Short mmCIF file of C-alpha atoms in Angstrom, two decimals:
data_model
loop_
_atom_site.label_atom_id
_atom_site.label_comp_id
_atom_site.label_asym_id
_atom_site.label_seq_id
_atom_site.Cartn_x
_atom_site.Cartn_y
_atom_site.Cartn_z
CA MET A 127 17.14 13.76 17.24
CA PHE A 128 16.03 14.48 13.67
CA ASN A 129 18.13 11.65 12.24
CA ALA A 130 16.70 9.21 14.79
CA ALA A 131 13.12 10.31 14.01
CA LEU A 132 13.80 10.04 10.27
CA SER A 133 15.23 6.53 10.70
CA GLY A 134 12.15 5.47 12.64
CA PHE A 135 9.83 7.04 10.06
CA LEU A 136 11.53 5.42 7.06
CA LEU A 137 11.79 1.97 8.64
CA GLY A 138 8.23 2.15 9.94
CA ALA A 139 6.95 3.19 6.50
CA THR A 140 8.88 0.37 4.81
CA LEU A 141 7.33 -2.25 7.09
CA ILE A 142 3.78 -0.86 7.12
CA ILE A 143 3.44 -0.21 3.36
CA ALA A 144 4.12 -3.86 2.50
CA ILE A 145 0.84 -5.44 1.36
CA GLY A 146 -0.90 -7.19 4.22
CA ALA A 147 -4.22 -7.93 5.89
CA GLN A 148 -4.62 -4.50 7.51
CA ASN A 149 -3.84 -2.62 4.31
CA ALA A 150 -6.20 -4.71 2.18
CA PHE A 151 -9.03 -4.21 4.70
CA ILE A 152 -8.49 -0.44 4.98
CA LEU A 153 -8.28 -0.12 1.18
CA ARG A 154 -11.63 -1.82 0.71
CA GLN A 155 -13.30 0.20 3.49
CA GLY A 156 -11.90 3.37 1.96
CA LEU A 157 -13.30 2.47 -1.44
CA ILE A 158 -16.80 1.96 -0.06
CA ARG A 159 -16.31 4.93 2.33
CA SER A 160 -17.36 2.95 5.37
CA HIS A 161 -16.12 3.98 8.86
CA VAL A 162 -12.86 5.20 7.34
CA PHE A 163 -11.74 7.59 10.09
CA ILE A 164 -12.30 5.30 13.06
CA LEU A 165 -10.72 2.28 11.34
CA CYS A 166 -7.64 4.24 10.24
CA LEU A 167 -7.35 5.63 13.77
CA ILE A 168 -7.56 2.14 15.29
CA CYS A 169 -4.84 0.81 12.97
CA ALA A 170 -2.53 3.77 13.60
CA LEU A 171 -3.06 3.81 17.38
CA SER A 172 -2.59 0.03 17.57
CA ASP A 173 0.69 0.32 15.71
CA ALA A 174 1.74 3.18 18.01
CA VAL A 175 1.05 1.06 21.12
CA LEU A 176 2.97 -1.91 19.70
CA ILE A 177 5.87 0.29 18.56
CA ALA A 178 6.04 1.92 22.00
CA ALA A 179 6.06 -1.52 23.61
CA GLY A 180 8.86 -2.65 21.30
CA VAL A 181 10.95 0.45 21.94
CA ALA A 182 10.38 -0.03 25.68
CA GLY A 183 11.84 -3.55 25.44
CA LEU A 184 8.78 -5.81 25.25
CA GLY A 185 10.17 -7.50 22.14
CA THR A 186 12.62 -9.55 24.17
CA LEU A 187 9.81 -10.70 26.46
CA VAL A 188 7.52 -11.76 23.58
CA SER A 189 10.29 -13.66 21.83
CA LYS A 190 10.70 -15.82 24.94
CA SER A 191 7.04 -16.92 25.01
CA PRO A 192 6.54 -19.79 22.51
CA LEU A 193 3.01 -20.44 23.82
CA LEU A 194 1.87 -16.87 23.13
CA ILE A 195 3.38 -16.95 19.66
CA SER A 196 1.67 -20.31 18.92
CA VAL A 197 -1.75 -19.08 20.08
CA VAL A 198 -1.54 -15.92 17.98
CA THR A 199 -0.28 -17.89 14.96
CA ILE A 200 -3.13 -20.44 15.03
CA GLY A 201 -5.81 -17.79 15.70
CA GLY A 202 -4.43 -15.55 12.98
CA ALA A 203 -4.33 -18.36 10.41
CA LEU A 204 -7.97 -19.29 11.08
CA PHE A 205 -9.17 -15.70 10.95
CA LEU A 206 -7.30 -14.88 7.74
CA GLY A 207 -8.52 -18.09 6.12
CA VAL A 208 -12.16 -17.26 6.88
CA TYR A 209 -11.77 -13.70 5.59
CA ALA A 210 -10.14 -15.01 2.39
CA LEU A 211 -13.22 -17.17 1.77
CA MET A 212 -15.47 -14.15 2.39
CA ALA A 213 -13.49 -12.12 -0.17
CA PHE A 214 -13.79 -14.88 -2.78
CA ARG A 215 -17.52 -15.09 -2.06
CA ARG A 216 -17.89 -11.32 -2.67
CA ALA A 217 -15.99 -11.70 -5.94
CA TRP A 218 -18.45 -14.42 -6.98
CA LYS A 219 -21.46 -12.10 -6.51
CA PRO A 220 -21.33 -9.11 -8.89
CA ALA A 221 -24.52 -7.60 -7.44
CA ALA A 222 -22.64 -6.70 -4.25
CA MET A 223 -19.90 -4.86 -6.13
CA VAL A 224 -21.03 -1.35 -6.88
CA SER A 225 -18.79 1.58 -5.94
CA GLY A 226 -20.18 3.44 -2.95
CA ALA A 227 -22.88 0.82 -2.30
CA PRO A 228 -23.89 0.35 1.35
CA ASP A 229 -22.45 -3.18 1.50
CA GLY A 230 -19.97 -2.33 4.26
CA MET A 231 -20.13 -3.73 7.78
CA ALA A 232 -21.86 -2.03 10.67
CA LEU A 233 -19.50 -0.07 12.94
CA LYS A 234 -19.08 -2.68 15.69
CA PRO A 235 -18.26 -5.64 13.38
CA ALA A 236 -15.93 -3.38 11.38
CA ILE A 237 -14.04 -2.37 14.54
CA LEU A 238 -13.80 -5.98 15.74
CA THR A 239 -12.57 -7.09 12.31
CA CYS A 240 -9.98 -4.32 12.27
CA LEU A 241 -8.73 -5.27 15.75
CA ALA A 242 -8.54 -8.92 14.69
CA PHE A 243 -6.48 -8.04 11.61
CA THR A 244 -4.14 -6.13 13.90
CA PHE A 245 -3.72 -8.37 16.93
CA LEU A 246 -4.26 -11.83 15.42
CA ASN A 247 -1.49 -11.30 12.88
CA PRO A 248 1.92 -12.44 14.18
CA HIS A 249 3.64 -10.41 11.44
CA VAL A 250 2.44 -7.24 13.20
CA TYR A 251 4.36 -8.25 16.32
CA LEU A 252 7.41 -9.24 14.31
CA ASP A 253 7.49 -5.88 12.52
CA THR A 254 6.54 -3.46 15.29
CA VAL A 255 7.49 -5.08 18.59
CA LEU A 256 10.47 -7.23 17.61
CA LEU A 257 12.10 -5.59 14.57
CA LEU A 258 11.43 -1.91 15.26
CA GLY A 259 11.98 -2.53 18.96
CA SER A 260 15.32 -4.26 18.53
CA LEU A 261 16.62 -1.62 16.09
CA SER A 262 15.75 1.11 18.58
CA ALA A 263 18.61 -0.20 20.73
CA ALA A 264 20.96 1.78 18.46
CA PHE A 265 19.62 4.98 20.05
CA GLU A 266 19.67 6.27 23.61
CA GLY A 267 17.46 8.58 25.65
CA ASN A 268 15.62 11.25 23.67
CA GLU A 269 16.90 9.89 20.37
CA ARG A 270 15.23 6.56 21.12
CA LEU A 271 11.94 8.36 21.83
CA ALA A 272 12.32 10.31 18.59
CA TYR A 273 12.93 7.05 16.70
CA GLY A 274 9.72 5.54 18.11
CA LEU A 275 7.77 8.73 17.41
CA GLY A 276 9.00 8.75 13.81
CA ALA A 277 7.77 5.16 13.31
CA CYS A 278 4.38 6.06 14.84
CA ILE A 279 4.01 9.09 12.54
CA ALA A 280 4.72 6.85 9.53
CA SER A 281 1.84 4.60 10.60
CA PHE A 282 -0.61 7.53 10.92
CA VAL A 283 0.44 9.01 7.56
CA TRP A 284 0.11 5.67 5.77
CA PHE A 285 -3.23 4.46 7.14
CA PHE A 286 -5.03 7.80 6.76
CA GLY A 287 -3.46 8.29 3.33
CA LEU A 288 -4.62 4.82 2.27
CA GLY A 289 -8.10 5.12 3.76
CA TYR A 290 -8.93 8.54 2.35
CA GLY A 291 -6.81 8.24 -0.79
CA ALA A 292 -8.73 5.14 -1.85
CA ARG A 293 -11.70 7.27 -2.91
CA LEU A 294 -9.57 8.71 -5.72
CA LEU A 295 -9.90 5.28 -7.31
CA ALA A 296 -13.71 5.45 -7.17
CA PRO A 297 -14.12 6.00 -10.95
CA VAL A 298 -12.16 2.80 -11.59
CA PHE A 299 -14.29 0.85 -9.12
CA ALA A 300 -17.55 2.06 -10.65
CA LYS A 301 -17.30 -1.13 -12.70
CA PRO A 302 -18.22 -4.46 -11.06
CA ALA A 303 -15.24 -6.12 -12.77
CA ALA A 304 -12.81 -3.90 -10.82
CA TRP A 305 -14.40 -4.94 -7.51
CA ARG A 306 -14.15 -8.56 -8.58
CA VAL A 307 -10.42 -8.19 -9.28
CA LEU A 308 -9.86 -6.38 -5.95
CA ASP A 309 -11.69 -9.03 -3.93
CA VAL A 310 -9.83 -11.83 -5.69
CA ILE A 311 -6.54 -10.11 -4.84
CA ILE A 312 -7.64 -9.58 -1.22
CA GLY A 313 -8.66 -13.24 -1.02
CA LEU A 314 -5.30 -14.36 -2.39
CA VAL A 315 -3.37 -12.10 0.01
CA MET A 316 -5.34 -13.31 3.02
CA GLY A 317 -5.11 -16.93 1.89
CA LEU A 318 -1.35 -16.76 1.35
CA LEU A 319 -0.85 -15.09 4.74
CA ALA A 320 -2.93 -17.81 6.41
CA PHE A 321 -0.95 -20.51 4.57
CA SER A 322 2.37 -18.94 5.60
CA LEU A 323 1.24 -18.90 9.25
CA VAL A 324 0.28 -22.59 9.09
CA ILE A 325 3.65 -23.46 7.52
CA SER A 326 5.53 -21.44 10.15
CA PHE A 327 3.60 -23.25 12.90
CA VAL A 328 4.16 -26.72 11.44
CA ASN A 329 7.81 -26.03 10.58
CA PRO A 330 9.03 -23.43 13.09
#
């Protein structure tokens, strides 16, 4: 049981920690201290639902639906592209880049943006539903449940650690130049993810 849970935790952590749209968004919200708890909770719970679905065998079903994959890929590419442009626009305006400034979104738009980063990103399904789900086949019964639980715990630890740990970097981001660098990096990450989705759609 413990070995299965540890395997799930380590694999889940490896996949989640990789830089991506969710992580970049949570990092920025953590830095400006805007709706941190609810956004971290949404990310972690969303991952938990997707991991549970993968462990339960939904991965096989999703992989057999080219239409669903295409819709999510196109929608995700558009959304990430728009957010990349928004990040570059923020980087262009130094006045908006003051640590702790109330330039965050209102709660409802922040929640909708967080959900979009989660469910409009095909990589989330590949990591949680398909990869974690398929590897859970190595375990049976309670060990399989422990494996899934370990992966879910990794998600909670990472997102809350990232969201609340970001404030430790506040002294660095007291300078507008640091915000500019962060937003440029976020824009590049989002833009590259959007580009990779377009390429994967054009050349499956």
